[in-house]
PDB file of C-alpha atoms in Angstrom:
ATOM      1  CA  MET A   1      -0.026  -0.053  -0.023  1.00 51.00           C
ATOM      2  CA  SER A   2       1.281   3.531  -0.690  1.00 51.00           C
ATOM      3  CA  VAL A   3      -0.270   6.878   0.206  1.00 61.00           C
ATOM      4  CA  ARG A   4       0.909  10.275   0.648  1.00 92.00           C
ATOM      5  CA  ALA A   5      -0.928  11.373   3.734  1.00 95.00           C
ATOM      6  CA  ILE A   6      -2.514   9.438   6.342  1.00 96.00           C
ATOM      7  CA  GLY A   7      -4.796  10.527   9.315  1.00 97.00           C
ATOM      8  CA  VAL A   8      -4.255   8.335  12.140  1.00 97.00           C
ATOM      9  CA  ILE A   9      -6.897   8.483  15.288  1.00 96.00           C
ATOM     10  CA  PRO A  10      -5.034   6.865  18.322  1.00 93.00           C
ATOM     11  CA  SER A  11      -7.496   5.403  20.677  1.00 91.00           C
ATOM     12  CA  ARG A  12      -7.248   3.616  23.926  1.00 87.00           C
ATOM     13  CA  TRP A  13      -9.549   2.233  26.843  1.00 87.00           C
ATOM     14  CA  GLY A  14      -7.733   3.105  29.812  1.00 79.00           C
ATOM     15  CA  SER A  15      -8.190   6.783  29.961  1.00 76.00           C
ATOM     16  CA  THR A  16      -7.488   8.071  33.458  1.00 74.00           C
ATOM     17  CA  ARG A  17     -10.502  10.491  33.898  1.00 78.00           C
ATOM     18  CA  PHE A  18     -12.941   8.683  31.502  1.00 86.00           C
ATOM     19  CA  PRO A  19     -12.075   4.957  30.854  1.00 87.00           C
ATOM     20  CA  GLY A  20     -13.735   3.830  27.507  1.00 90.00           C
ATOM     21  CA  LYS A  21     -14.427   7.357  26.398  1.00 91.00           C
ATOM     22  CA  SER A  22     -13.865   6.507  22.888  1.00 93.00           C
ATOM     23  CA  LEU A  23     -17.320   4.712  22.945  1.00 95.00           C
ATOM     24  CA  ALA A  24     -18.943   6.982  25.030  1.00 94.00           C
ATOM     25  CA  LEU A  25     -22.092   8.410  23.339  1.00 95.00           C
ATOM     26  CA  ILE A  26     -22.382  11.973  22.236  1.00 95.00           C
ATOM     27  CA  GLY A  27     -25.855  12.690  20.784  1.00 94.00           C
ATOM     28  CA  GLY A  28     -26.501   8.875  20.444  1.00 94.00           C
ATOM     29  CA  LYS A  29     -23.283   8.383  18.455  1.00 95.00           C
ATOM     30  CA  PRO A  30     -19.684   6.994  19.695  1.00 96.00           C
ATOM     31  CA  LEU A  31     -17.025   9.851  20.246  1.00 96.00           C
ATOM     32  CA  LEU A  32     -14.951   7.953  17.914  1.00 96.00           C
ATOM     33  CA  ALA A  33     -17.447   8.037  15.291  1.00 96.00           C
ATOM     34  CA  TRP A  34     -17.575  11.925  15.363  1.00 96.00           C
ATOM     35  CA  VAL A  35     -14.037  12.113  14.942  1.00 96.00           C
ATOM     36  CA  VAL A  36     -13.780   9.547  12.168  1.00 97.00           C
ATOM     37  CA  GLU A  37     -16.559  11.399  10.344  1.00 96.00           C
ATOM     38  CA  ARG A  38     -14.750  14.851  10.564  1.00 95.00           C
ATOM     39  CA  ALA A  39     -11.464  13.600   9.400  1.00 96.00           C
ATOM     40  CA  ARG A  40     -12.959  11.873   6.501  1.00 96.00           C
ATOM     41  CA  LEU A  41     -14.118  15.451   5.250  1.00 97.00           C
ATOM     42  CA  ALA A  42     -10.423  16.539   4.881  1.00 97.00           C
ATOM     43  CA  ARG A  43      -9.360  16.543   1.386  1.00 96.00           C
ATOM     44  CA  ARG A  44      -5.735  15.938   1.837  1.00 96.00           C
ATOM     45  CA  LEU A  45      -5.724  12.548   3.620  1.00 96.00           C
ATOM     46  CA  ASP A  46      -5.613   9.586   1.400  1.00 94.00           C
ATOM     47  CA  GLU A  47      -6.627   7.254   4.266  1.00 94.00           C
ATOM     48  CA  ILE A  48      -7.863   7.245   7.773  1.00 95.00           C
ATOM     49  CA  LEU A  49      -6.766   4.767  10.239  1.00 96.00           C
ATOM     50  CA  VAL A  50      -7.967   4.011  13.921  1.00 97.00           C
ATOM     51  CA  ALA A  51      -4.977   2.711  15.998  1.00 95.00           C
ATOM     52  CA  THR A  52      -6.046   0.762  19.029  1.00 94.00           C
ATOM     53  CA  ASP A  53      -5.156  -1.713  21.366  1.00 92.00           C
ATOM     54  CA  ASP A  54      -8.593  -2.435  22.243  1.00 94.00           C
ATOM     55  CA  GLU A  55     -11.118  -5.099  20.680  1.00 95.00           C
ATOM     56  CA  ARG A  56     -14.069  -3.328  21.882  1.00 96.00           C
ATOM     57  CA  ILE A  57     -12.853   0.010  20.169  1.00 96.00           C
ATOM     58  CA  ALA A  58     -11.650  -1.823  17.067  1.00 97.00           C
ATOM     59  CA  ALA A  59     -15.180  -3.672  16.696  1.00 97.00           C
ATOM     60  CA  ALA A  60     -16.879  -0.319  17.146  1.00 96.00           C
ATOM     61  CA  ALA A  61     -14.428   1.578  14.499  1.00 96.00           C
ATOM     62  CA  ARG A  62     -15.178  -1.377  12.145  1.00 97.00           C
ATOM     63  CA  SER A  63     -19.095  -1.044  12.353  1.00 96.00           C
ATOM     64  CA  PHE A  64     -18.678   2.374  11.130  1.00 93.00           C
ATOM     65  CA  GLY A  65     -16.533   1.610   8.221  1.00 93.00           C
ATOM     66  CA  ALA A  66     -13.118   2.983   9.634  1.00 95.00           C
ATOM     67  CA  ALA A  67      -9.814   1.136   9.040  1.00 95.00           C
ATOM     68  CA  VAL A  68      -8.121  -0.334  12.171  1.00 97.00           C
ATOM     69  CA  ALA A  69      -4.642  -1.174  13.052  1.00 96.00           C
ATOM     70  CA  MET A  70      -3.958  -3.064  16.389  1.00 95.00           C
ATOM     71  CA  THR A  71      -1.202  -2.096  18.354  1.00 93.00           C
ATOM     72  CA  ARG A  72       0.664  -2.881  21.673  1.00 90.00           C
ATOM     73  CA  ALA A  73      -1.040  -2.066  24.734  1.00 88.00           C
ATOM     74  CA  ASP A  74       2.233  -0.874  26.514  1.00 86.00           C
ATOM     75  CA  HIS A  75       2.753   2.546  24.337  1.00 83.00           C
ATOM     76  CA  PRO A  76       3.773   5.627  26.619  1.00 80.00           C
ATOM     77  CA  SER A  77       1.905   7.942  24.082  1.00 83.00           C
ATOM     78  CA  GLY A  78      -0.302   8.281  21.068  1.00 83.00           C
ATOM     79  CA  THR A  79       2.852   9.144  19.189  1.00 90.00           C
ATOM     80  CA  ASP A  80       4.174   5.893  19.756  1.00 89.00           C
ATOM     81  CA  ARG A  81       1.138   4.026  18.999  1.00 90.00           C
ATOM     82  CA  ILE A  82       0.948   5.889  15.735  1.00 94.00           C
ATOM     83  CA  ALA A  83       4.437   5.050  14.787  1.00 94.00           C
ATOM     84  CA  GLU A  84       3.566   1.320  15.381  1.00 94.00           C
ATOM     85  CA  ALA A  85       0.358   1.498  13.183  1.00 95.00           C
ATOM     86  CA  ILE A  86       1.868   3.015  10.233  1.00 95.00           C
ATOM     87  CA  ARG A  87       4.845   0.481   9.762  1.00 93.00           C
ATOM     88  CA  PRO A  88       3.385  -1.501   6.873  1.00 92.00           C
ATOM     89  CA  ILE A  89       1.906   1.845   5.071  1.00 91.00           C
ATOM     90  CA  ALA A  90       4.086   3.744   2.957  1.00 87.00           C
ATOM     91  CA  ALA A  91       3.029   7.316   3.936  1.00 92.00           C
ATOM     92  CA  ASP A  92       5.049  10.148   3.547  1.00 93.00           C
ATOM     93  CA  VAL A  93       3.070  12.528   5.954  1.00 97.00           C
ATOM     94  CA  VAL A  94       1.244  11.314   8.959  1.00 97.00           C
ATOM     95  CA  VAL A  95      -1.594  13.395  11.020  1.00 97.00           C
ATOM     96  CA  ASN A  96      -2.520  12.631  14.389  1.00 96.00           C
ATOM     97  CA  VAL A  97      -5.838  13.399  14.787  1.00 95.00           C
ATOM     98  CA  GLN A  98      -6.936  13.497  18.565  1.00 90.00           C
ATOM     99  CA  GLY A  99      -9.608  10.801  19.286  1.00 89.00           C
ATOM    100  CA  ASP A 100     -11.384  12.995  21.905  1.00 89.00           C
ATOM    101  CA  GLU A 101     -12.210  15.866  19.473  1.00 90.00           C
ATOM    102  CA  PRO A 102     -15.646  15.402  17.926  1.00 93.00           C
ATOM    103  CA  LEU A 103     -15.705  19.051  16.511  1.00 91.00           C
ATOM    104  CA  ILE A 104     -12.187  18.827  14.733  1.00 92.00           C
ATOM    105  CA  ASP A 105     -12.014  21.201  11.968  1.00 93.00           C
ATOM    106  CA  PRO A 106     -11.443  19.268   8.717  1.00 95.00           C
ATOM    107  CA  ALA A 107      -9.989  22.323   7.176  1.00 95.00           C
ATOM    108  CA  LEU A 108      -7.417  22.428   9.851  1.00 95.00           C
ATOM    109  CA  ILE A 109      -6.519  18.752   9.108  1.00 96.00           C
ATOM    110  CA  ASP A 110      -6.060  19.551   5.579  1.00 97.00           C
ATOM    111  CA  ARG A 111      -3.568  22.701   6.487  1.00 97.00           C
ATOM    112  CA  VAL A 112      -1.641  20.550   8.920  1.00 97.00           C
ATOM    113  CA  ALA A 113      -1.233  17.901   6.362  1.00 97.00           C
ATOM    114  CA  GLY A 114      -0.550  20.853   3.571  1.00 96.00           C
ATOM    115  CA  ALA A 115       2.271  22.254   5.463  1.00 97.00           C
ATOM    116  CA  LEU A 116       4.331  19.075   4.967  1.00 97.00           C
ATOM    117  CA  LEU A 117       2.890  17.928   1.720  1.00 95.00           C
ATOM    118  CA  ASP A 118       3.695  21.452   0.064  1.00 94.00           C
ATOM    119  CA  SER A 119       7.276  22.296   1.579  1.00 91.00           C
ATOM    120  CA  ASP A 120      10.165  20.134   2.640  1.00 92.00           C
ATOM    121  CA  GLY A 121      11.187  22.906   5.054  1.00 94.00           C
ATOM    122  CA  TRP A 122       9.367  21.474   8.296  1.00 98.00           C
ATOM    123  CA  ASP A 123       9.813  18.259  10.290  1.00 98.00           C
ATOM    124  CA  MET A 124       6.222  18.635  12.077  1.00 98.00           C
ATOM    125  CA  ALA A 125       2.966  20.764  12.031  1.00 98.00           C
ATOM    126  CA  THR A 126       0.735  21.831  14.453  1.00 97.00           C
ATOM    127  CA  ALA A 127      -1.578  24.813  15.166  1.00 96.00           C
ATOM    128  CA  ALA A 128      -2.444  27.415  17.964  1.00 96.00           C
ATOM    129  CA  SER A 129      -5.462  29.980  18.346  1.00 94.00           C
ATOM    130  CA  PRO A 130      -5.188  33.245  20.216  1.00 95.00           C
ATOM    131  CA  ILE A 131      -5.728  33.494  23.889  1.00 95.00           C
ATOM    132  CA  ARG A 132      -8.539  35.775  24.543  1.00 93.00           C
ATOM    133  CA  SER A 133      -8.823  35.837  28.482  1.00 95.00           C
ATOM    134  CA  ALA A 134      -6.617  36.195  31.474  1.00 97.00           C
ATOM    135  CA  ALA A 135      -8.176  33.047  32.799  1.00 96.00           C
ATOM    136  CA  GLU A 136      -7.170  31.102  29.787  1.00 94.00           C
ATOM    137  CA  LEU A 137      -3.559  32.564  29.904  1.00 97.00           C
ATOM    138  CA  HIS A 138      -3.212  31.670  33.672  1.00 97.00           C
ATOM    139  CA  ASN A 139      -4.734  28.257  33.574  1.00 94.00           C
ATOM    140  CA  PRO A 140      -1.845  25.423  33.540  1.00 93.00           C
ATOM    141  CA  ASP A 141      -4.093  23.203  31.747  1.00 88.00           C
ATOM    142  CA  VAL A 142      -4.046  25.497  28.792  1.00 91.00           C
ATOM    143  CA  VAL A 143      -0.609  24.728  26.743  1.00 94.00           C
ATOM    144  CA  LYS A 144       0.920  27.885  25.544  1.00 97.00           C
ATOM    145  CA  VAL A 145       3.391  28.252  22.585  1.00 98.00           C
ATOM    146  CA  VAL A 146       5.572  30.874  21.615  1.00 98.00           C
ATOM    147  CA  LYS A 147       6.412  31.211  17.820  1.00 97.00           C
ATOM    148  CA  ALA A 148       8.998  32.738  15.739  1.00 97.00           C
ATOM    149  CA  ALA A 149       8.057  35.235  12.841  1.00 95.00           C
ATOM    150  CA  ASP A 150       7.957  32.384  10.182  1.00 96.00           C
ATOM    151  CA  GLY A 151       5.606  30.387  12.445  1.00 96.00           C
ATOM    152  CA  GLN A 152       8.248  28.020  13.724  1.00 98.00           C
ATOM    153  CA  ALA A 153       7.481  26.820  17.455  1.00 98.00           C
ATOM    154  CA  LEU A 154      10.125  28.005  19.860  1.00 98.00           C
ATOM    155  CA  TYR A 155       8.562  26.695  23.231  1.00 98.00           C
ATOM    156  CA  PHE A 156       5.626  25.340  24.596  1.00 98.00           C
ATOM    157  CA  SER A 157       4.560  25.764  28.251  1.00 98.00           C
ATOM    158  CA  ARG A 158       1.807  25.177  30.811  1.00 96.00           C
ATOM    159  CA  SER A 159       3.241  28.592  32.305  1.00 97.00           C
ATOM    160  CA  VAL A 160       2.362  32.091  31.010  1.00 98.00           C
ATOM    161  CA  ILE A 161       4.689  32.508  28.060  1.00 98.00           C
ATOM    162  CA  PRO A 162       5.839  35.141  26.809  1.00 97.00           C
ATOM    163  CA  PHE A 163       5.835  36.569  30.400  1.00 97.00           C
ATOM    164  CA  VAL A 164       5.044  40.182  30.524  1.00 97.00           C
ATOM    165  CA  ARG A 165       7.341  41.966  33.074  1.00 96.00           C
ATOM    166  CA  GLY A 166       5.772  44.728  35.140  1.00 96.00           C
ATOM    167  CA  ALA A 167       2.170  43.574  34.373  1.00 96.00           C
ATOM    168  CA  PRO A 168       0.173  43.045  37.466  1.00 96.00           C
ATOM    169  CA  ALA A 169      -0.769  39.544  38.609  1.00 95.00           C
ATOM    170  CA  GLY A 170      -3.308  37.720  36.510  1.00 96.00           C
ATOM    171  CA  PHE A 171      -2.629  40.147  33.741  1.00 97.00           C
ATOM    172  CA  ALA A 172      -4.625  39.836  30.232  1.00 97.00           C
ATOM    173  CA  PRO A 173      -3.209  38.360  27.459  1.00 97.00           C
ATOM    174  CA  VAL A 174      -1.461  40.538  24.856  1.00 97.00           C
ATOM    175  CA  GLU A 175      -2.859  40.462  21.431  1.00 95.00           C
ATOM    176  CA  GLY A 176      -0.563  38.698  18.784  1.00 94.00           C
ATOM    177  CA  GLN A 177       1.530  37.453  21.261  1.00 96.00           C
ATOM    178  CA  HIS A 178      -0.399  34.909  23.678  1.00 97.00           C
ATOM    179  CA  PHE A 179      -1.464  31.653  21.999  1.00 97.00           C
ATOM    180  CA  ARG A 180      -3.152  28.440  22.990  1.00 94.00           C
ATOM    181  CA  HIS A 181      -1.877  25.335  21.679  1.00 94.00           C
ATOM    182  CA  ILE A 182      -4.225  23.235  19.532  1.00 92.00           C
ATOM    183  CA  GLY A 183      -3.555  19.433  19.990  1.00 88.00           C
ATOM    184  CA  ILE A 184      -3.294  18.524  16.455  1.00 93.00           C
ATOM    185  CA  TYR A 185       0.156  17.042  15.004  1.00 97.00           C
ATOM    186  CA  GLY A 186       1.539  16.554  11.609  1.00 98.00           C
ATOM    187  CA  TYR A 187       4.804  14.459  11.292  1.00 98.00           C
ATOM    188  CA  ARG A 188       6.996  13.835   8.259  1.00 97.00           C
ATOM    189  CA  ARG A 189       7.304  10.050   8.430  1.00 95.00           C
ATOM    190  CA  ALA A 190      11.383  10.001   9.009  1.00 95.00           C
ATOM    191  CA  PHE A 191      11.019  12.465  11.779  1.00 97.00           C
ATOM    192  CA  LEU A 192       8.182  10.603  13.541  1.00 96.00           C
ATOM    193  CA  GLU A 193      10.537   7.448  13.400  1.00 95.00           C
ATOM    194  CA  ARG A 194      13.243   9.366  14.950  1.00 96.00           C
ATOM    195  CA  LEU A 195      11.061  10.917  17.480  1.00 96.00           C
ATOM    196  CA  VAL A 196       9.831   7.755  18.927  1.00 94.00           C
ATOM    197  CA  ARG A 197      13.439   6.374  19.179  1.00 95.00           C
ATOM    198  CA  GLU A 198      14.230   9.107  21.619  1.00 94.00           C
ATOM    199  CA  PRO A 199      13.814   9.055  25.290  1.00 92.00           C
ATOM    200  CA  PRO A 200      11.819  11.553  26.945  1.00 90.00           C
ATOM    201  CA  CYS A 201      13.808  14.631  27.359  1.00 93.00           C
ATOM    202  CA  ALA A 202      14.325  16.565  30.872  1.00 95.00           C
ATOM    203  CA  LEU A 203      12.000  19.553  29.618  1.00 95.00           C
ATOM    204  CA  GLU A 204       9.502  17.011  28.708  1.00 93.00           C
ATOM    205  CA  ASN A 205       9.400  15.417  31.982  1.00 93.00           C
ATOM    206  CA  LEU A 206       9.291  18.654  33.579  1.00 95.00           C
ATOM    207  CA  GLU A 207       6.228  20.000  31.668  1.00 95.00           C
ATOM    208  CA  LYS A 208       4.694  16.669  30.997  1.00 92.00           C
ATOM    209  CA  LEU A 209       4.500  18.112  27.194  1.00 93.00           C
ATOM    210  CA  GLU A 210       5.418  15.503  24.599  1.00 91.00           C
ATOM    211  CA  GLN A 211       5.999  18.176  21.939  1.00 95.00           C
ATOM    212  CA  LEU A 212       9.230  19.679  23.721  1.00 96.00           C
ATOM    213  CA  ARG A 213      11.018  16.295  22.624  1.00 95.00           C
ATOM    214  CA  ALA A 214      10.707  17.143  19.077  1.00 97.00           C
ATOM    215  CA  LEU A 215      12.139  20.719  19.887  1.00 98.00           C
ATOM    216  CA  SER A 216      14.939  19.391  22.055  1.00 97.00           C
ATOM    217  CA  ILE A 217      16.218  17.175  19.078  1.00 97.00           C
ATOM    218  CA  GLY A 218      16.236  20.054  16.659  1.00 97.00           C
ATOM    219  CA  GLY A 219      12.649  19.524  14.936  1.00 97.00           C
ATOM    220  CA  ARG A 220      11.334  22.250  12.900  1.00 98.00           C
ATOM    221  CA  MET A 221       7.637  22.419  13.890  1.00 98.00           C
ATOM    222  CA  ALA A 222       5.264  24.765  11.895  1.00 98.00           C
ATOM    223  CA  VAL A 223       2.511  26.403  14.157  1.00 98.00           C
ATOM    224  CA  LEU A 224      -0.365  27.441  12.076  1.00 97.00           C
ATOM    225  CA  ASP A 225      -3.068  29.831  13.054  1.00 93.00           C
ATOM    226  CA  GLY A 226      -6.358  28.259  14.189  1.00 88.00           C
ATOM    227  CA  ASP A 227      -9.556  30.171  14.869  1.00 78.00           C
ATOM    228  CA  ALA A 228     -10.749  27.866  17.578  1.00 65.00           C
ATOM    229  CA  GLU A 229      -9.383  24.916  19.989  1.00 58.00           C
ATOM    230  CA  GLY A 230     -12.588  23.202  19.732  1.00 70.00           C
ATOM    231  CA  ILE A 231     -13.478  20.835  22.737  1.00 79.00           C
ATOM    232  CA  GLY A 232     -11.683  18.029  24.000  1.00 83.00           C
ATOM    233  CA  VAL A 233     -13.811  15.369  25.626  1.00 88.00           C
ATOM    234  CA  ASP A 234     -11.630  14.325  28.639  1.00 84.00           C
ATOM    235  CA  SER A 235     -14.299  13.394  31.379  1.00 87.00           C
ATOM    236  CA  PRO A 236     -17.977  12.688  31.428  1.00 91.00           C
ATOM    237  CA  ALA A 237     -18.882  16.137  32.476  1.00 91.00           C
ATOM    238  CA  ASP A 238     -17.490  17.415  28.982  1.00 91.00           C
ATOM    239  CA  VAL A 239     -20.204  15.055  27.181  1.00 94.00           C
ATOM    240  CA  PRO A 240     -23.128  17.692  27.779  1.00 94.00           C
ATOM    241  CA  LYS A 241     -20.606  20.610  26.448  1.00 92.00           C
ATOM    242  CA  ALA A 242     -19.828  18.658  23.434  1.00 92.00           C
ATOM    243  CA  GLU A 243     -23.276  18.062  22.279  1.00 94.00           C
ATOM    244  CA  ALA A 244     -24.178  21.698  23.317  1.00 94.00           C
ATOM    245  CA  LEU A 245     -21.408  22.709  20.591  1.00 91.00           C
ATOM    246  CA  LEU A 246     -22.626  20.289  18.321  1.00 92.00           C
ATOM    247  CA  ARG A 247     -26.100  21.555  18.334  1.00 93.00           C
ATOM    248  CA  ALA A 248     -24.718  25.038  17.909  1.00 91.00           C
ATOM    249  CA  ALA A 249     -22.868  23.819  14.811  1.00 88.00           C
ATOM    250  CA  GLY A 250     -25.960  22.344  13.222  1.00 90.00           C
ATOM    251  CA  LEU A 251     -24.403  18.809  13.525  1.00 89.00           C
ATOM    252  CA  LEU A 252     -26.778  17.392  16.183  1.00 86.00           C
TER     253      LEU A 252
END
């Protein structure tokens, strides 16, 4: 099999905060089904693949027509699971489509894939949206990113970056300077294979942010502008929030 770009949706049963969330019903349909449907609307992916270690998830994915790759259960991250899943597939570009994002924008998937398909200057691509509130800026669960003038990622942190010297505590975001990371990743295949061979770096261990490993080994990561961060379903409490957003978008 030979494709240029593949979208892989890593999906596992053992979420700490929401076990089995991939099959949690959102508006009567499994969360994973929403993600697969959104990914299928992307025009620059030649194939969509669900990567899982759980037969329940695999059976559900096949029931709504998704291709499935069974992987080991002991992967430390979704990136490692993806690297195993694509081994028999001759893809040039791999897009990690988060399995808990029922409103992932197909156009953003296309832009992430396109950043790597249309230019050989990047090893990875991801996205970020403007931070619009002080609460968001100072929330450690919101990952911030600083980028260079050409869009290259310089650093990711749970802390406020860039820091504003002399500003009062709890200061508001500065327009055009404070960005929230959106968790979608595109990888050039060779770089993905290199990345999963590397052990976690010190900064990654401190911040608990896997993308810092890519920067620590010199990876050039493009940060694309995104309009919104969507919603990640991380706990049962997020289900009604996701349903409300799907209704507002006319999808439910």
